[in-house]
PDB file of C-alpha atoms and ligand atoms in Angstrom:
ATOM      1  CA  MET E   1      -2.151  -1.234  17.326  1.00  0.00           C
ATOM      2  CA  ARG E   2      -1.596  -3.730  14.555  1.00  0.00           C
ATOM      3  CA  VAL E   3      -2.852  -2.205  11.188  1.00  0.00           C
ATOM      4  CA  VAL E   4      -3.406  -3.032   7.836  1.00  0.00           C
ATOM      5  CA  LEU E   5      -4.143  -0.981   5.011  1.00  0.00           C
ATOM      6  CA  LEU E   6      -6.148  -2.034   2.120  1.00  0.00           C
ATOM      7  CA  GLY E   7      -7.437  -0.818  -1.210  1.00  0.00           C
ATOM      8  CA  PRO E   8      -6.861  -0.927  -5.201  1.00  0.00           C
ATOM      9  CA  PRO E   9      -3.451   1.029  -6.547  1.00  0.00           C
ATOM     10  CA  GLY E  10      -3.780   4.485  -6.787  1.00  0.00           C
ATOM     11  CA  ALA E  11      -6.406   5.213  -3.731  1.00  0.00           C
ATOM     12  CA  GLY E  12      -4.041   6.970  -2.244  1.00  0.00           C
ATOM     13  CA  LYS E  13      -2.260   4.261   0.484  1.00  0.00           C
ATOM     14  CA  GLY E  14       1.084   5.469   0.606  1.00  0.00           C
ATOM     15  CA  THR E  15       0.187   9.320   1.534  1.00  0.00           C
ATOM     16  CA  GLN E  16      -1.968   7.619   4.170  1.00  0.00           C
ATOM     17  CA  ALA E  17       0.769   5.332   5.217  1.00  0.00           C
ATOM     18  CA  GLN E  18       2.879   8.000   6.201  1.00  0.00           C
ATOM     19  CA  ILE E  19       1.071   9.829   8.268  1.00  0.00           C
ATOM     20  CA  ILE E  20      -1.291   7.389  10.017  1.00  0.00           C
ATOM     21  CA  ALA E  21       1.767   5.502  10.856  1.00  0.00           C
ATOM     22  CA  GLY E  22       3.474   9.060  12.759  1.00  0.00           C
ATOM     23  CA  GLN E  23      -0.324   9.108  14.943  1.00  0.00           C
ATOM     24  CA  LEU E  24       0.561   5.683  15.492  1.00  0.00           C
ATOM     25  CA  GLY E  25       3.901   5.779  16.738  1.00  0.00           C
ATOM     26  CA  VAL E  26       4.714   2.273  14.753  1.00  0.00           C
ATOM     27  CA  PRO E  27       6.789   1.791  11.105  1.00  0.00           C
ATOM     28  CA  ALA E  28       4.691   2.423   7.549  1.00  0.00           C
ATOM     29  CA  ILE E  29       6.033  -0.873   6.234  1.00  0.00           C
ATOM     30  CA  SER E  30       5.124  -0.705   2.784  1.00  0.00           C
ATOM     31  CA  THR E  31       5.672  -4.208   0.766  1.00  0.00           C
ATOM     32  CA  GLY E  32       5.993  -1.919  -2.954  1.00  0.00           C
ATOM     33  CA  ASP E  33       8.359   0.101  -1.493  1.00  0.00           C
ATOM     34  CA  ILE E  34      10.932  -2.749   0.352  1.00  0.00           C
ATOM     35  CA  PHE E  35      10.796  -4.194  -3.407  1.00  0.00           C
ATOM     36  CA  ARG E  36      11.449  -1.265  -5.089  1.00  0.00           C
ATOM     37  CA  ALA E  37      14.511  -0.877  -2.770  1.00  0.00           C
ATOM     38  CA  ASN E  38      15.403  -3.828  -3.575  1.00  0.00           C
ATOM     39  CA  VAL E  39      14.846  -3.980  -7.555  1.00  0.00           C
ATOM     40  CA  SER E  40      17.356  -0.360  -7.409  1.00  0.00           C
ATOM     41  CA  GLY E  41      19.658  -2.275  -5.005  1.00  0.00           C
ATOM     42  CA  GLN E  42      20.053  -5.431  -7.252  1.00  0.00           C
ATOM     43  CA  THR E  43      19.352  -7.589  -5.042  1.00  0.00           C
ATOM     44  CA  GLU E  44      18.500 -11.392  -5.345  1.00  0.00           C
ATOM     45  CA  LEU E  45      14.884 -10.374  -4.003  1.00  0.00           C
ATOM     46  CA  GLY E  46      14.664  -7.662  -6.147  1.00  0.00           C
ATOM     47  CA  GLN E  47      16.166  -8.996  -9.634  1.00  0.00           C
ATOM     48  CA  GLN E  48      12.987 -11.981  -8.203  1.00  0.00           C
ATOM     49  CA  ALA E  49      10.684  -9.742  -7.759  1.00  0.00           C
ATOM     50  CA  LYS E  50      11.141  -6.765 -10.554  1.00  0.00           C
ATOM     51  CA  THR E  51       9.388  -9.424 -13.369  1.00  0.00           C
ATOM     52  CA  TYR E  52       6.498  -9.443 -11.809  1.00  0.00           C
ATOM     53  CA  MET E  53       6.112  -5.565 -10.870  1.00  0.00           C
ATOM     54  CA  ASP E  54       6.847  -4.736 -14.619  1.00  0.00           C
ATOM     55  CA  ALA E  55       3.959  -6.430 -15.710  1.00  0.00           C
ATOM     56  CA  GLY E  56       2.070  -5.352 -13.108  1.00  0.00           C
ATOM     57  CA  ASP E  57       1.093  -8.963 -11.092  1.00  0.00           C
ATOM     58  CA  LEU E  58       1.615 -10.011  -7.404  1.00  0.00           C
ATOM     59  CA  VAL E  59       5.205 -10.950  -6.412  1.00  0.00           C
ATOM     60  CA  PRO E  60       4.126 -14.848  -5.370  1.00  0.00           C
ATOM     61  CA  ASP E  61       2.909 -15.344  -1.747  1.00  0.00           C
ATOM     62  CA  GLU E  62       6.542 -17.707  -0.949  1.00  0.00           C
ATOM     63  CA  ILE E  63       8.652 -14.558  -1.496  1.00  0.00           C
ATOM     64  CA  THR E  64       6.475 -11.655  -0.108  1.00  0.00           C
ATOM     65  CA  VAL E  65       5.615 -13.544   2.935  1.00  0.00           C
ATOM     66  CA  ALA E  66       9.188 -14.381   4.182  1.00  0.00           C
ATOM     67  CA  MET E  67      10.229 -11.184   3.448  1.00  0.00           C
ATOM     68  CA  VAL E  68       7.059  -9.422   5.429  1.00  0.00           C
ATOM     69  CA  ARG E  69       7.862 -12.108   8.136  1.00  0.00           C
ATOM     70  CA  ASP E  70      11.357 -10.688   8.502  1.00  0.00           C
ATOM     71  CA  ARG E  71      10.594  -6.966   8.439  1.00  0.00           C
ATOM     72  CA  LEU E  72       8.009  -7.763  11.480  1.00  0.00           C
ATOM     73  CA  ASP E  73      10.585  -9.747  13.293  1.00  0.00           C
ATOM     74  CA  GLU E  74      12.658  -6.486  13.281  1.00  0.00           C
ATOM     75  CA  ALA E  75      12.656  -4.646  17.150  1.00  0.00           C
ATOM     76  CA  ASP E  76      10.908  -1.647  15.720  1.00  0.00           C
ATOM     77  CA  ALA E  77       7.967  -3.254  14.848  1.00  0.00           C
ATOM     78  CA  ARG E  78       7.503  -5.718  17.796  1.00  0.00           C
ATOM     79  CA  THR E  79       4.757  -3.188  19.138  1.00  0.00           C
ATOM     80  CA  GLY E  80       2.880  -2.550  16.132  1.00  0.00           C
ATOM     81  CA  PHE E  81       2.883  -2.213  12.557  1.00  0.00           C
ATOM     82  CA  LEU E  82       0.906  -0.550   9.340  1.00  0.00           C
ATOM     83  CA  LEU E  83       1.335  -2.588   6.733  1.00  0.00           C
ATOM     84  CA  ASP E  84       0.863  -0.987   3.594  1.00  0.00           C
ATOM     85  CA  GLY E  85      -0.304  -2.991   0.649  1.00  0.00           C
ATOM     86  CA  PHE E  86       0.162  -6.398   2.609  1.00  0.00           C
ATOM     87  CA  PRO E  87      -1.871  -8.215   2.857  1.00  0.00           C
ATOM     88  CA  ARG E  88      -2.982  -8.826  -0.825  1.00  0.00           C
ATOM     89  CA  THR E  89      -4.146 -12.378  -1.006  1.00  0.00           C
ATOM     90  CA  ILE E  90      -6.522 -14.850   0.849  1.00  0.00           C
ATOM     91  CA  GLY E  91      -2.766 -16.668   1.597  1.00  0.00           C
ATOM     92  CA  GLN E  92      -0.961 -13.715   2.648  1.00  0.00           C
ATOM     93  CA  ALA E  93      -3.776 -12.795   5.385  1.00  0.00           C
ATOM     94  CA  GLU E  94      -3.964 -16.035   6.736  1.00  0.00           C
ATOM     95  CA  THR E  95      -0.314 -16.364   7.424  1.00  0.00           C
ATOM     96  CA  LEU E  96      -0.041 -13.021   9.135  1.00  0.00           C
ATOM     97  CA  GLU E  97      -3.226 -14.389  10.907  1.00  0.00           C
ATOM     98  CA  ASN E  98      -0.883 -17.428  12.030  1.00  0.00           C
ATOM     99  CA  ALA E  99       2.050 -15.849  12.781  1.00  0.00           C
ATOM    100  CA  LEU E 100       0.507 -13.220  15.154  1.00  0.00           C
ATOM    101  CA  GLU E 101      -1.552 -16.177  16.673  1.00  0.00           C
ATOM    102  CA  LYS E 102       1.958 -17.727  17.115  1.00  0.00           C
ATOM    103  CA  ARG E 103       3.338 -14.542  19.418  1.00  0.00           C
ATOM    104  CA  GLY E 104      -0.475 -14.051  21.075  1.00  0.00           C
ATOM    105  CA  ARG E 105      -1.825 -11.609  18.927  1.00  0.00           C
ATOM    106  CA  SER E 106      -4.423 -10.740  16.582  1.00  0.00           C
ATOM    107  CA  LEU E 107      -4.903  -7.555  14.447  1.00  0.00           C
ATOM    108  CA  THR E 108      -6.505  -4.214  15.669  1.00  0.00           C
ATOM    109  CA  ALA E 109      -7.986  -3.141  12.272  1.00  0.00           C
ATOM    110  CA  ALA E 110      -7.901  -3.338   8.552  1.00  0.00           C
ATOM    111  CA  LEU E 111      -8.336   0.370   7.149  1.00  0.00           C
ATOM    112  CA  LEU E 112      -9.778  -0.003   3.420  1.00  0.00           C
ATOM    113  CA  VAL E 113      -9.336   3.462   1.052  1.00  0.00           C
ATOM    114  CA  ALA E 114     -11.782   2.683  -1.618  1.00  0.00           C
ATOM    115  CA  ALA E 115     -11.713   4.244  -5.344  1.00  0.00           C
ATOM    116  CA  ASP E 116     -13.469   3.270  -8.636  1.00  0.00           C
ATOM    117  CA  ASP E 117     -11.655   2.105 -11.855  1.00  0.00           C
ATOM    118  CA  ASP E 118     -11.711   5.281 -13.243  1.00  0.00           C
ATOM    119  CA  VAL E 119     -10.246   7.331 -10.708  1.00  0.00           C
ATOM    120  CA  VAL E 120      -7.492   5.031 -10.391  1.00  0.00           C
ATOM    121  CA  MET E 121      -6.774   5.273 -14.212  1.00  0.00           C
ATOM    122  CA  LYS E 122      -6.502   8.741 -14.687  1.00  0.00           C
ATOM    123  CA  ARG E 123      -4.352   9.192 -11.001  1.00  0.00           C
ATOM    124  CA  LEU E 124      -1.867   6.791 -12.137  1.00  0.00           C
ATOM    125  CA  SER E 125      -1.337   6.863 -15.595  1.00  0.00           C
ATOM    126  CA  GLY E 126      -0.937  10.188 -15.029  1.00  0.00           C
ATOM    127  CA  ARG E 127       1.924  10.129 -12.567  1.00  0.00           C
ATOM    128  CA  ARG E 128       5.447  11.288 -12.933  1.00  0.00           C
ATOM    129  CA  VAL E 129       8.427  10.270 -10.561  1.00  0.00           C
ATOM    130  CA  CYS E 130      11.622  11.852 -10.185  1.00  0.00           C
ATOM    131  CA  THR E 131      14.218   9.793 -11.183  1.00  0.00           C
ATOM    132  CA  LYS E 132      16.636  11.119  -7.758  1.00  0.00           C
ATOM    133  CA  ASN E 133      14.543  11.088  -4.852  1.00  0.00           C
ATOM    134  CA  GLY E 134      10.935   9.819  -6.199  1.00  0.00           C
ATOM    135  CA  HIS E 135       9.383  13.036  -6.164  1.00  0.00           C
ATOM    136  CA  ASN E 136       5.299  12.500  -7.149  1.00  0.00           C
ATOM    137  CA  TYR E 137       3.791  14.595  -9.962  1.00  0.00           C
ATOM    138  CA  HIS E 138       0.874  14.253 -11.871  1.00  0.00           C
ATOM    139  CA  VAL E 139       0.951  15.903 -15.256  1.00  0.00           C
ATOM    140  CA  ASP E 140      -2.852  17.270 -14.679  1.00  0.00           C
ATOM    141  CA  PHE E 141      -3.614  17.679 -10.992  1.00  0.00           C
ATOM    142  CA  ASP E 142       0.003  18.499  -9.933  1.00  0.00           C
ATOM    143  CA  PRO E 143       2.064  19.540 -12.721  1.00  0.00           C
ATOM    144  CA  PRO E 144       5.835  20.155 -12.452  1.00  0.00           C
ATOM    145  CA  LYS E 145       6.780  23.622 -13.153  1.00  0.00           C
ATOM    146  CA  ARG E 146       8.985  22.788 -16.322  1.00  0.00           C
ATOM    147  CA  GLU E 147       7.244  19.396 -17.983  1.00  0.00           C
ATOM    148  CA  GLY E 148       9.414  16.498 -17.154  1.00  0.00           C
ATOM    149  CA  VAL E 149      11.966  18.057 -15.181  1.00  0.00           C
ATOM    150  CA  CYS E 150      11.456  17.537 -11.195  1.00  0.00           C
ATOM    151  CA  ASP E 151      11.178  21.216  -9.109  1.00  0.00           C
ATOM    152  CA  GLN E 152      12.548  20.385  -6.231  1.00  0.00           C
ATOM    153  CA  ASP E 153      16.405  18.652  -7.553  1.00  0.00           C
ATOM    154  CA  GLY E 154      16.390  19.058 -11.376  1.00  0.00           C
ATOM    155  CA  SER E 155      15.887  15.554 -12.157  1.00  0.00           C
ATOM    156  CA  LYS E 156      14.074  14.063 -15.210  1.00  0.00           C
ATOM    157  CA  LEU E 157      10.475  12.731 -14.169  1.00  0.00           C
ATOM    158  CA  VAL E 158       9.586   9.571 -15.111  1.00  0.00           C
ATOM    159  CA  GLN E 159       6.212   7.185 -15.753  1.00  0.00           C
ATOM    160  CA  ARG E 160       6.902   4.065 -13.663  1.00  0.00           C
ATOM    161  CA  ASP E 161       7.017   1.380 -16.284  1.00  0.00           C
ATOM    162  CA  ASP E 162       3.647   0.067 -14.105  1.00  0.00           C
ATOM    163  CA  ASP E 163       1.829   3.027 -14.247  1.00  0.00           C
ATOM    164  CA  LYS E 164       1.497   2.377 -18.513  1.00  0.00           C
ATOM    165  CA  PRO E 165      -2.027   2.352 -18.749  1.00  0.00           C
ATOM    166  CA  GLU E 166      -2.292  -1.120 -20.423  1.00  0.00           C
ATOM    167  CA  THR E 167      -0.407  -2.327 -16.622  1.00  0.00           C
ATOM    168  CA  VAL E 168      -2.669  -0.320 -14.639  1.00  0.00           C
ATOM    169  CA  LYS E 169      -5.436  -2.187 -16.113  1.00  0.00           C
ATOM    170  CA  HIS E 170      -4.210  -5.182 -15.306  1.00  0.00           C
ATOM    171  CA  ARG E 171      -3.153  -4.109 -12.036  1.00  0.00           C
ATOM    172  CA  LEU E 172      -7.038  -3.640 -11.288  1.00  0.00           C
ATOM    173  CA  ASP E 173      -7.767  -7.229 -12.994  1.00  0.00           C
ATOM    174  CA  VAL E 174      -5.517  -8.502 -10.013  1.00  0.00           C
ATOM    175  CA  TYR E 175      -6.840  -6.636  -7.170  1.00  0.00           C
ATOM    176  CA  HIS E 176     -10.127  -7.295  -8.344  1.00  0.00           C
ATOM    177  CA  LYS E 177      -9.518 -11.087  -8.333  1.00  0.00           C
ATOM    178  CA  GLN E 178      -6.809 -11.577  -5.491  1.00  0.00           C
ATOM    179  CA  THR E 179      -7.210  -8.828  -3.354  1.00  0.00           C
ATOM    180  CA  GLN E 180     -10.912  -7.982  -3.141  1.00  0.00           C
ATOM    181  CA  PRO E 181     -11.620 -10.940  -1.682  1.00  0.00           C
ATOM    182  CA  LEU E 182      -9.900  -9.531   1.638  1.00  0.00           C
ATOM    183  CA  ILE E 183     -12.861  -7.025   2.079  1.00  0.00           C
ATOM    184  CA  GLU E 184     -15.092  -9.694   2.780  1.00  0.00           C
ATOM    185  CA  HIS E 185     -12.586 -11.133   4.961  1.00  0.00           C
ATOM    186  CA  TYR E 186     -12.045  -8.604   7.275  1.00  0.00           C
ATOM    187  CA  GLU E 187     -15.638  -7.823   7.389  1.00  0.00           C
ATOM    188  CA  ASP E 188     -16.255 -11.004   8.456  1.00  0.00           C
ATOM    189  CA  GLN E 189     -13.953 -10.477  11.449  1.00  0.00           C
ATOM    190  CA  SER E 190     -15.344  -6.810  12.230  1.00  0.00           C
ATOM    191  CA  LEU E 191     -12.189  -5.671  11.354  1.00  0.00           C
ATOM    192  CA  LEU E 192     -12.800  -3.688   8.210  1.00  0.00           C
ATOM    193  CA  LYS E 193     -13.172   0.225   8.168  1.00  0.00           C
ATOM    194  CA  ARG E 194     -13.972   2.320   5.015  1.00  0.00           C
ATOM    195  CA  PHE E 195     -12.785   5.039   3.834  1.00  0.00           C
ATOM    196  CA  ASP E 196     -13.647   7.383   0.389  1.00  0.00           C
ATOM    197  CA  GLY E 197     -10.116   7.470  -1.271  1.00  0.00           C
ATOM    198  CA  THR E 198     -11.794   9.775  -4.097  1.00  0.00           C
ATOM    199  CA  ARG E 199     -11.964  12.434  -1.716  1.00  0.00           C
ATOM    200  CA  ALA E 200      -8.810  15.248  -0.747  1.00  0.00           C
ATOM    201  CA  PRO E 201      -5.873  13.548   1.125  1.00  0.00           C
ATOM    202  CA  ASP E 202      -6.426  15.884   3.623  1.00  0.00           C
ATOM    203  CA  GLU E 203     -10.206  14.797   4.180  1.00  0.00           C
ATOM    204  CA  VAL E 204      -9.540  10.751   4.047  1.00  0.00           C
ATOM    205  CA  HIS E 205      -7.091  11.416   7.267  1.00  0.00           C
ATOM    206  CA  ASN E 206      -9.771  13.313   8.983  1.00  0.00           C
ATOM    207  CA  HIS E 207     -11.672  10.683   8.868  1.00  0.00           C
ATOM    208  CA  ILE E 208      -8.644   8.186   9.291  1.00  0.00           C
ATOM    209  CA  ARG E 209      -7.751   9.672  12.980  1.00  0.00           C
ATOM    210  CA  ALA E 210     -11.193  10.075  13.932  1.00  0.00           C
ATOM    211  CA  THR E 211     -11.712   6.226  13.306  1.00  0.00           C
ATOM    212  CA  ILE E 212      -8.241   6.040  15.005  1.00  0.00           C
ATOM    213  CA  ALA E 213      -8.886   7.915  17.702  1.00  0.00           C
ATOM    214  CA  THR E 214     -12.342   6.208  18.477  1.00  0.00           C
ATOM    215  CA  MET E 215     -10.884   2.560  18.101  1.00  0.00           C
ATOM    216  CA  ARG E 216      -8.634   3.503  20.844  1.00  0.00           C
ATOM    217  CA  MET E 217     -11.055   4.725  23.054  1.00  0.00           C
ATOM    218  CA  GLU E 218     -12.779   1.426  22.830  1.00  0.00           C
ATOM    219  CA  GLU E 219      -9.991  -0.470  23.365  1.00  0.00           C
ATOM    220  CA  GLN E 220      -9.107   1.603  26.669  1.00  0.00           C
ATOM    221  CA  VAL E 221     -13.019   1.072  27.857  1.00  0.00           C
TER     222      VAL E 221
HETATM  223  P1  AMP N   1       2.764  -0.796  -4.756  1.00  0.00           P
HETATM  224  O1  AMP N   1       3.416   0.139  -5.004  1.00  0.00           O
HETATM  225  O2  AMP N   1       1.736  -1.278  -3.456  1.00  0.00           O
HETATM  226  O3  AMP N   1       1.374  -0.561  -5.839  1.00  0.00           O
HETATM  227  O4  AMP N   1       3.140  -2.367  -5.256  1.00  0.00           O
HETATM  228  C1  AMP N   1       3.937  -2.192  -6.568  1.00  0.00           C
HETATM  229  C2  AMP N   1       3.970  -3.792  -6.390  1.00  0.00           C
HETATM  230  O5  AMP N   1       4.490  -4.430  -5.676  1.00  0.00           O
HETATM  231  C3  AMP N   1       2.564  -4.497  -7.109  1.00  0.00           C
HETATM  232  O6  AMP N   1       2.289  -4.446  -8.285  1.00  0.00           O
HETATM  233  C4  AMP N   1       3.299  -6.162  -6.762  1.00  0.00           C
HETATM  234  O7  AMP N   1       4.116  -6.569  -8.189  1.00  0.00           O
HETATM  235  C5  AMP N   1       4.071  -5.747  -5.923  1.00  0.00           C
HETATM  236  N1  AMP N   1       3.748  -6.090  -4.454  1.00  0.00           N
HETATM  237  C6  AMP N   1       3.406  -5.181  -3.324  1.00  0.00           C
HETATM  238  N2  AMP N   1       2.920  -5.817  -2.302  1.00  0.00           N
HETATM  239  C7  AMP N   1       2.877  -6.975  -2.444  1.00  0.00           C
HETATM  240  C8  AMP N   1       2.457  -7.964  -2.165  1.00  0.00           C
HETATM  241  N3  AMP N   1       1.651  -7.912  -0.593  1.00  0.00           N
HETATM  242  N4  AMP N   1       1.886  -9.244  -2.340  1.00  0.00           N
HETATM  243  C9  AMP N   1       2.969  -9.431  -3.758  1.00  0.00           C
HETATM  244  N5  AMP N   1       3.449  -8.715  -4.291  1.00  0.00           N
HETATM  245  C10 AMP N   1       3.351  -7.359  -4.137  1.00  0.00           C
END
């Protein structure tokens, strides 16, 4: 199965990606996570990406596409993958399609986890992350026992630079302008499946799981 996950920042794609990938037996590949690991590791790629990420802009396609291509060439991605946060532009989608076509393959589905701007704004601007292991909290929906301190490892909780309200607003603008056109793109190819990201994560997951089960049955018929 070769699946892409679409949706605005904060719709819960990351949470779903891990569970679905486990269920499908394919690696979950998050471009945001790969970029963040490179930023922490102070690699050249991380240095190139950081300014764009902090501003809430997309990292240019040449950099992103090369990184994803390398990742998809790794052994674990040969039989399938779940891409979380890629593609985010029509250019990226076309590059992915061409790369798959050259290998005689194609995408199985594009899963859209949708959420309105006001929900995204509330979720992301209240998110706090632990500085040691990246555990996530929310000031209203999932607060730590002691304000500003991680329950699990006692490290300090911080707000990601790109979760600051003005940056979230900008990320949403970028999403609407550059990523939203992908919805129609995948609809035209009959690959799009929609899910309501404002529901509880378990409910969203059950819906996705049922859809994947149906897709698998259709493949076998
Ligand atoms: P995410 O955690 O998926 O929201 O990604 C965090 C940041 O990484 C984004 O705001 C972008 O700056 C960058 N990024 C992640 N995926 C992509 C992509 N497919 N194209 C361009 N930039 C990306």
